[in-house]
XYZ file of C-alpha atoms in Angstrom:
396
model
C 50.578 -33.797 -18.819
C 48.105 -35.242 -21.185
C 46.411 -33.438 -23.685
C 44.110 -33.360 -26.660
C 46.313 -32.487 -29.883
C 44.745 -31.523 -33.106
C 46.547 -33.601 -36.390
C 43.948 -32.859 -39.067
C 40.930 -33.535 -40.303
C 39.151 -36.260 -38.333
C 42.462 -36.559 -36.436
C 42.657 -35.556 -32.967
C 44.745 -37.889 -30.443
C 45.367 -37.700 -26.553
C 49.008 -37.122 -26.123
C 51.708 -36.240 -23.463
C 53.181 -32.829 -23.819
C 54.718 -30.026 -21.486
C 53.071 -28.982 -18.706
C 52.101 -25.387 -18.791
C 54.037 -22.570 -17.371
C 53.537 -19.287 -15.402
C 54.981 -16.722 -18.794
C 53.565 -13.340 -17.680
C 52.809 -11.994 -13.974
C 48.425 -12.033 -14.766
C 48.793 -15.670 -15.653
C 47.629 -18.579 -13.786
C 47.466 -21.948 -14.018
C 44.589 -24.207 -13.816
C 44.380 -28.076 -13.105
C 41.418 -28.866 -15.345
C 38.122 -30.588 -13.094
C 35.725 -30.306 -15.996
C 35.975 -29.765 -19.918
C 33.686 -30.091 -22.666
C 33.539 -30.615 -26.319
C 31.513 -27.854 -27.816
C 29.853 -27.265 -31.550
C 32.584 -25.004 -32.669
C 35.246 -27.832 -31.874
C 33.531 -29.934 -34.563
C 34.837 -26.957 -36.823
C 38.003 -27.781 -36.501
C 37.354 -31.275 -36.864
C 36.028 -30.901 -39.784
C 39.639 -28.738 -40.619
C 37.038 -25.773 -42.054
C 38.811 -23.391 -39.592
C 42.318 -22.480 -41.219
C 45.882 -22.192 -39.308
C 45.667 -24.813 -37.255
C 49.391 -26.494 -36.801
C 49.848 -29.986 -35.894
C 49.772 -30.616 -32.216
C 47.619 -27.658 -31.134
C 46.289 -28.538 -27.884
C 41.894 -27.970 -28.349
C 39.074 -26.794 -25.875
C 37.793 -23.745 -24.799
C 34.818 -24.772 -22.627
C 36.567 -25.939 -19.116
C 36.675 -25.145 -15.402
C 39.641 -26.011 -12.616
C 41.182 -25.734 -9.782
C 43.589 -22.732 -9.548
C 47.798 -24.583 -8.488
C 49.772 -21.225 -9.461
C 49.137 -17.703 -9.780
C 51.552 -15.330 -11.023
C 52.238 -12.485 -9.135
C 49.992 -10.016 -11.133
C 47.166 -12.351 -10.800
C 44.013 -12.189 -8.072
C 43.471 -15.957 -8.024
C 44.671 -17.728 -5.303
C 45.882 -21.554 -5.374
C 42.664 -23.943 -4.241
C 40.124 -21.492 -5.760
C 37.214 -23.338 -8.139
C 37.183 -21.040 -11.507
C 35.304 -20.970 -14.960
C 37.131 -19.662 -17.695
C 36.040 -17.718 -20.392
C 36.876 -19.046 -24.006
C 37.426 -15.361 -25.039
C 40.827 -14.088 -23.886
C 40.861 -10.497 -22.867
C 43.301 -8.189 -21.152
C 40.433 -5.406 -19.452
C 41.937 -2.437 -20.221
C 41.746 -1.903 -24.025
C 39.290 0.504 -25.637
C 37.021 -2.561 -26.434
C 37.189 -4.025 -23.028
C 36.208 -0.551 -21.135
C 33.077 -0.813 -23.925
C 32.358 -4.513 -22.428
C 32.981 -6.011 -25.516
C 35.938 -8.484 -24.329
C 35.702 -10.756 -27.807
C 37.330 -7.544 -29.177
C 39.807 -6.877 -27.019
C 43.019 -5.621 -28.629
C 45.706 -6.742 -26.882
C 45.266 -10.462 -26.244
C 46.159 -11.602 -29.912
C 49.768 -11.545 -29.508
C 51.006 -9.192 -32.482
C 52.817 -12.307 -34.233
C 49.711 -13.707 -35.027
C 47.145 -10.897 -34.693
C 48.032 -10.161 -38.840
C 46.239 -13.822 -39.963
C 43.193 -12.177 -38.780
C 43.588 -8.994 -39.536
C 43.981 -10.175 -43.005
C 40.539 -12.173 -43.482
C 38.114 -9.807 -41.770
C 39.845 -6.729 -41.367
C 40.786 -6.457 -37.416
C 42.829 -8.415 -35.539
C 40.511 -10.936 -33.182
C 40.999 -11.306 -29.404
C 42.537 -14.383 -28.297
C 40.493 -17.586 -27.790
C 41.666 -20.747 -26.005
C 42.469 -23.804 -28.125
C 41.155 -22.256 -31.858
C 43.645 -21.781 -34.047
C 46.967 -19.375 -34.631
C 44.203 -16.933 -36.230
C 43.094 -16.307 -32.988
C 46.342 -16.623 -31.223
C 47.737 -20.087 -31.293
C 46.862 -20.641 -27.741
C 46.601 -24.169 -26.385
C 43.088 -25.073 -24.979
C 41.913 -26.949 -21.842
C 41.265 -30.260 -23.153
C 43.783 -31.368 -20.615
C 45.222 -31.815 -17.394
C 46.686 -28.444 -17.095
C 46.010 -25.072 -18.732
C 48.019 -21.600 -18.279
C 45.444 -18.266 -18.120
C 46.414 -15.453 -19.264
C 45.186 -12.111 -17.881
C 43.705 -14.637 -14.995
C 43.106 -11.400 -12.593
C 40.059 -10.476 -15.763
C 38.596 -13.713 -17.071
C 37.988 -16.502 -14.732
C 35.065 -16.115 -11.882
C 35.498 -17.896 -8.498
C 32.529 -20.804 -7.880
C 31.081 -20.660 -4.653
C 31.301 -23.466 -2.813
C 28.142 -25.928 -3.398
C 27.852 -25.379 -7.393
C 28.897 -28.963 -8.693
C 31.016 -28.373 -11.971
C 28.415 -29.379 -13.854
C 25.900 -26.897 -13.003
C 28.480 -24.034 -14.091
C 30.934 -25.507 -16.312
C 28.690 -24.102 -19.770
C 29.491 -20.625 -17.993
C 32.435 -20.315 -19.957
C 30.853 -20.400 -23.582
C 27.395 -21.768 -24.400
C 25.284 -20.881 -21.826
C 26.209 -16.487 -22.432
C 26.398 -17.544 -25.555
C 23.021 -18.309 -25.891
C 21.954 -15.858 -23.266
C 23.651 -13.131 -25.807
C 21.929 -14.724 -28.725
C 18.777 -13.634 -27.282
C 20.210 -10.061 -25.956
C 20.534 -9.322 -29.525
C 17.112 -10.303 -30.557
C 15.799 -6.814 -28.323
C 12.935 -8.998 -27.104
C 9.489 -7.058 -26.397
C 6.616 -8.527 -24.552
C 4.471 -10.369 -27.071
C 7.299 -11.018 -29.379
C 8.061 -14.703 -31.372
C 11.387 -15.488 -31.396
C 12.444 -18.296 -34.195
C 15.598 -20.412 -33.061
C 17.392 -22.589 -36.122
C 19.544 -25.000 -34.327
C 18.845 -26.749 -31.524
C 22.330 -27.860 -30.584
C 23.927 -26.773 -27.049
C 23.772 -23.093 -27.961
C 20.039 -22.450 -29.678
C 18.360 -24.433 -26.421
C 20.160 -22.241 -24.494
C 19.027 -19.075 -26.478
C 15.556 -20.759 -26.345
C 15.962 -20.858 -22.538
C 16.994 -17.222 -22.682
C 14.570 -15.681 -24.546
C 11.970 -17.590 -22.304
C 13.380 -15.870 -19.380
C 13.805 -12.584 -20.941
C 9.862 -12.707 -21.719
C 9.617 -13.676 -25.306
C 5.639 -14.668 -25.988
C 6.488 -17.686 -28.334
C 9.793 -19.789 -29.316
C 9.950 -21.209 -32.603
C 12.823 -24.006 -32.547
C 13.378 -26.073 -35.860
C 15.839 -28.710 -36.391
C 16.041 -32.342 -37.737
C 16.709 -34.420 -34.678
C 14.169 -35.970 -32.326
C 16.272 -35.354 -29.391
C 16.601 -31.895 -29.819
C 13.487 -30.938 -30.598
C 11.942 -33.273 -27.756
C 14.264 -31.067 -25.442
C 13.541 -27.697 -27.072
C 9.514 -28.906 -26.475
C 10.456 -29.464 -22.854
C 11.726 -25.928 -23.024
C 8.499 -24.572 -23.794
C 9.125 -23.982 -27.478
C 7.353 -24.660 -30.929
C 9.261 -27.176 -32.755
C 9.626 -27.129 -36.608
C 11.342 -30.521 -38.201
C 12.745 -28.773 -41.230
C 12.127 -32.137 -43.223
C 8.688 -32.465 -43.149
C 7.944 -28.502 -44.107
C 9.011 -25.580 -45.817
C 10.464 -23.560 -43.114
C 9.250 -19.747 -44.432
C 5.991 -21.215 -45.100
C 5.422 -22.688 -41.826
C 6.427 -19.727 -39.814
C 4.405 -17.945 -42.087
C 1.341 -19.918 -41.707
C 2.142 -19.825 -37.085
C 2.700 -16.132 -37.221
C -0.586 -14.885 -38.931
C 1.394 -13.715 -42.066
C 3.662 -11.571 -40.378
C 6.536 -13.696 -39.697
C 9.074 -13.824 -36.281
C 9.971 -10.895 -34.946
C 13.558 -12.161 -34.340
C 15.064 -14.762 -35.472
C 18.315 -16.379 -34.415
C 20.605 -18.451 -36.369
C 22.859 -21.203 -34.144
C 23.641 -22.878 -36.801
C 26.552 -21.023 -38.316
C 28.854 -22.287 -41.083
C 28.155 -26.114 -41.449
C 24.726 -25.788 -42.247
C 22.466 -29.501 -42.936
C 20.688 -30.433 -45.532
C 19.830 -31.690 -49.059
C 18.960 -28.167 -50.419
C 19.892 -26.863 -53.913
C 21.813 -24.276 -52.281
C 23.170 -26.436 -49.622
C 24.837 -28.472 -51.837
C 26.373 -25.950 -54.093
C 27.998 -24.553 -51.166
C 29.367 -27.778 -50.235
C 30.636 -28.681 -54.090
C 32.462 -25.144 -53.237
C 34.049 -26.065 -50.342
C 35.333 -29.369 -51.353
C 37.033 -26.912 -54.396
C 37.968 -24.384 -52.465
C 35.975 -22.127 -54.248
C 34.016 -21.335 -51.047
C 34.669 -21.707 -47.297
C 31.148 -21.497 -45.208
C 27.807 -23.354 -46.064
C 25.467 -20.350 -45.076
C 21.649 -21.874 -45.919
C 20.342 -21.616 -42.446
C 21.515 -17.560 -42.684
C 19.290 -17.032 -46.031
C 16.397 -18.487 -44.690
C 16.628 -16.530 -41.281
C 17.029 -13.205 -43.740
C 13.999 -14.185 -45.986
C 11.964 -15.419 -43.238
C 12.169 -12.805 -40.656
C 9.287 -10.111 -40.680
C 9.809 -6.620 -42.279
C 11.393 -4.624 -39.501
C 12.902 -7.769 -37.612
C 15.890 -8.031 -35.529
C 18.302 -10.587 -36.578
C 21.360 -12.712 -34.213
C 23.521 -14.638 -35.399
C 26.034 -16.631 -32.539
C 26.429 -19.455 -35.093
C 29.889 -18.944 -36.226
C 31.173 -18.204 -39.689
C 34.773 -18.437 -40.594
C 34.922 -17.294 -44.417
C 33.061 -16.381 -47.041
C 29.783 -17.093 -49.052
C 27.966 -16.939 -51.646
C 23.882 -16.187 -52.650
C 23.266 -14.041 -49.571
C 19.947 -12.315 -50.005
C 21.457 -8.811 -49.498
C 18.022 -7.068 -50.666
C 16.112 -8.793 -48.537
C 17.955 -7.338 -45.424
C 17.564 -4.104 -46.942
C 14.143 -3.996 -48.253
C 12.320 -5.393 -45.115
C 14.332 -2.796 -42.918
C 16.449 -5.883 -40.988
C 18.608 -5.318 -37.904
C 21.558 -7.514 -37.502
C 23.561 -8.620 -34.705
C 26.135 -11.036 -34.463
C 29.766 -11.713 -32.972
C 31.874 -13.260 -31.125
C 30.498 -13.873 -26.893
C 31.681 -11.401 -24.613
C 31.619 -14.015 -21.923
C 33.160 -11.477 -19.474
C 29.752 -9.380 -19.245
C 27.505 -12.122 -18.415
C 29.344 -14.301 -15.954
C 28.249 -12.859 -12.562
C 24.459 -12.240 -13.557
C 24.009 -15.888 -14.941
C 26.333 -17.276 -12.089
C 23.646 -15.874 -10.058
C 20.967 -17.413 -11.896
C 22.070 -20.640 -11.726
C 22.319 -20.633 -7.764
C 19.228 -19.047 -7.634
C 17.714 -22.203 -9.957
C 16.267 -19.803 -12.621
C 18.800 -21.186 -15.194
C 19.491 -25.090 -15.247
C 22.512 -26.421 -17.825
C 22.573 -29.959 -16.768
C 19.738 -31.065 -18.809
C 21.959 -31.038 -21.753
C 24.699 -33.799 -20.656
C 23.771 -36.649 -22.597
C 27.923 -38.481 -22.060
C 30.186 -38.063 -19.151
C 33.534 -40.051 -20.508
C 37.223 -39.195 -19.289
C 39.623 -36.959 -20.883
C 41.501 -40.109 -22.621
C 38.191 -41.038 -24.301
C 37.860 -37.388 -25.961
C 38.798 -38.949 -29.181
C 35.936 -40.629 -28.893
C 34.013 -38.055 -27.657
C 34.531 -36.034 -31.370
C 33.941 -39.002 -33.551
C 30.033 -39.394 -31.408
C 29.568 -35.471 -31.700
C 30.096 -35.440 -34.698
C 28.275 -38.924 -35.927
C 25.612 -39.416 -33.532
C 24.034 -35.492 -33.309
C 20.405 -36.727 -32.693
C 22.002 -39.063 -29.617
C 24.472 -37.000 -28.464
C 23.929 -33.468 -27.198
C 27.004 -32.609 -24.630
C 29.639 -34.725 -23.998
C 31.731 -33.401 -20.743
C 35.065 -34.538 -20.004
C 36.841 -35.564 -16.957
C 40.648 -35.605 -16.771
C 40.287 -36.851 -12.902
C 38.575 -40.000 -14.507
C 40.403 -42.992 -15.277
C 40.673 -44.355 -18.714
C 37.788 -46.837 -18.619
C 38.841 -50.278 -19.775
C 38.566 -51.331 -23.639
């Protein structure tokens, strides 16, 4: 089959490898309809995400048709299924709590250590994101095995294009958790820092879960024009100080949540911005956490705090007596898509929840080296790029 394979930084190349195989009886396989290229993939473009091996197949955002089930499985061959991004068996402690991104048992034990190592636990498995998190190949390709397939994927009616459910299996919980987190009240302001695929979708979210006011601030048009179509407040972080300015639109009292989609590749010409990136070119640092210090030092005394932008490492400068002194709740973690599948799956056929909006490039699966090198150069242009393995290779 062919494949997206990860070779380093900046260096990811379409490539024929083995087809996937039925290993376990809960697997299944997939034949890949619709995949995507999401914000956290540009993480390991950048190569900031360690123990990544040559060759790694990428993706975790991507939807199929269902060709083999295994005999523990509950999929049947011809079904239409989204799959989760987090891998998770349904039977571990963490998994009877709902909290699938912890499960226990899906990080197979020869890699579960590389994690346990950095941040203390093993992680739960996640398609096509590095050996940390279990080494197992994504669905930027033709085919794709599922593991524990009888607990992750959810059957799509028929009538739901791809396109209108494919950002079920990531970014669109994501963002709907982003907002969980934030506890919103009636009357509350909710600010947003990124308005990539995940922050418009928390701004969508906390809409819909009855926030007063959304606060979005970013640097590109696009995404701001499209957070403003939302219904949200836009900021452009380059013509203000940020604390100042939600300061000055909150009366003095300052959000009442605040999320931060921005995660470990923070933007920006700041003095602390930079340092952090002088320390990552030395290795003397991993993450570039600015957007996280301002969400701590502008969020009002009592606040709530969520953070689905991820971080991978470790940094430096975080105001730690800020999130005491003001009293700050915290929230943050990887999605536990599992929870929120069948409520938003409902939403969208009931047209409360609309993804398609963000699409900006439709290209086939051969192209999805080109598909990274837009993402990645062309942010203010290019907000979702979705990509078809049933496509032909467009001419050069």
């Amino acid at each position: 089959m062919r494949a997206l394979t990860w070779h380093g930084k900046h260096d990811v190349r379409m490539e024929t490898v083995p087809d996937p195989q039925i290993i376990n009886p809960r697997d299944a396989i997939i034949r890949i309809t619709s995949t995507a290229i999401c914000g956290s993939d540009l993480h390991l473009y950048d190569s900031y995400i360690p123990s990544m091996h040559r060759g790694d197949i990428l993706g975790h955002e991507f939807m199929g048709e269902v060709v083999e089930a295994g005999p523990g499985s509950t999929l049947q061959k011809g079904q239409r299924v989204v799959v989760p991004f987090v891998i998770a068996c349904g039977q571990c402690f963490f998994c009877g709590q709902q909290q699938f991104s912890a499960c226990d048992n899906s990080n197979p034990a020869e890699k579960a250590d590389l994690s346990e190592v950095a941040y203390g636990y093993a992680m739960s498995g996640l398609f096509g994101y590095s050996h940390m998190t279990g080494g197992y190949a994504g669905g930027q390709a033709e085919y794709v095995r599922v593991p524990y397939s009888d607990v992750g994927p959810i059957v799509i009616p028929d009538g739901l294009e791809d396109e209108k459910v494919l950002f079920l299996s990531d970014i669109l919980p994501t963002g709907w958790m982003a907002a969980e987190n934030c506890d919103i009240e009636p009357g509350d302001t909710i600010a947003v820092w990124g308005c990539g695929p995940v922050g418009l979708f928390a701004i969508q979210s906390a809409l819909l879960m009855g926030a007063a006011r959304v606060i979005a601030i970013d640097h590109y048009p696009r995404r701001l024009d499209l957070a403003k179509s939302m219904g949200a407040e836009i900021i452009n972080y380059h013509d203000v100080k940020v604390r100042e300015a939600l300061m000055e639109m909150t009366g003095g009292i300052g959000p009442d949540a605040c999320i931060d989609a921005v995660g470990m590749e923070s933007h920006g010409f700041t003095i602390d911005n930079v340092l952090d990136a002088v320390k990552a070119t030395t290795k003397l640092g991993t993450d570039r956490p600015h957007v996280l210090r301002e969400v701590l030092m502008a969020c009002r005394k009592g606040g709530r705090v969520s953070i689905p932008g991820v971080y991978g490492g470790v940094g430096d400068k975080i105001p730690i007596g800020a999130l005491m002194q003001k009293g700050l709740q915290v929230r943050t973690g990887q999605t536990h898509v599992h929870k929120y599948l069948r409520p938003l799956l409902e939403m969208i056929g009931e047209g409360k929840i609309d993804t398609t909006f963000l699409i900006s490039h439709r290209l086939p699966l051969e192209d999805a080296p080109k598909g990274y090198k837009m993402f990645k150069e062309q942010q203010n242009e290019v907000t979702k790029v979705v990509l078809k393995p049933d496509w032909q290779k467009k001419a050069a």
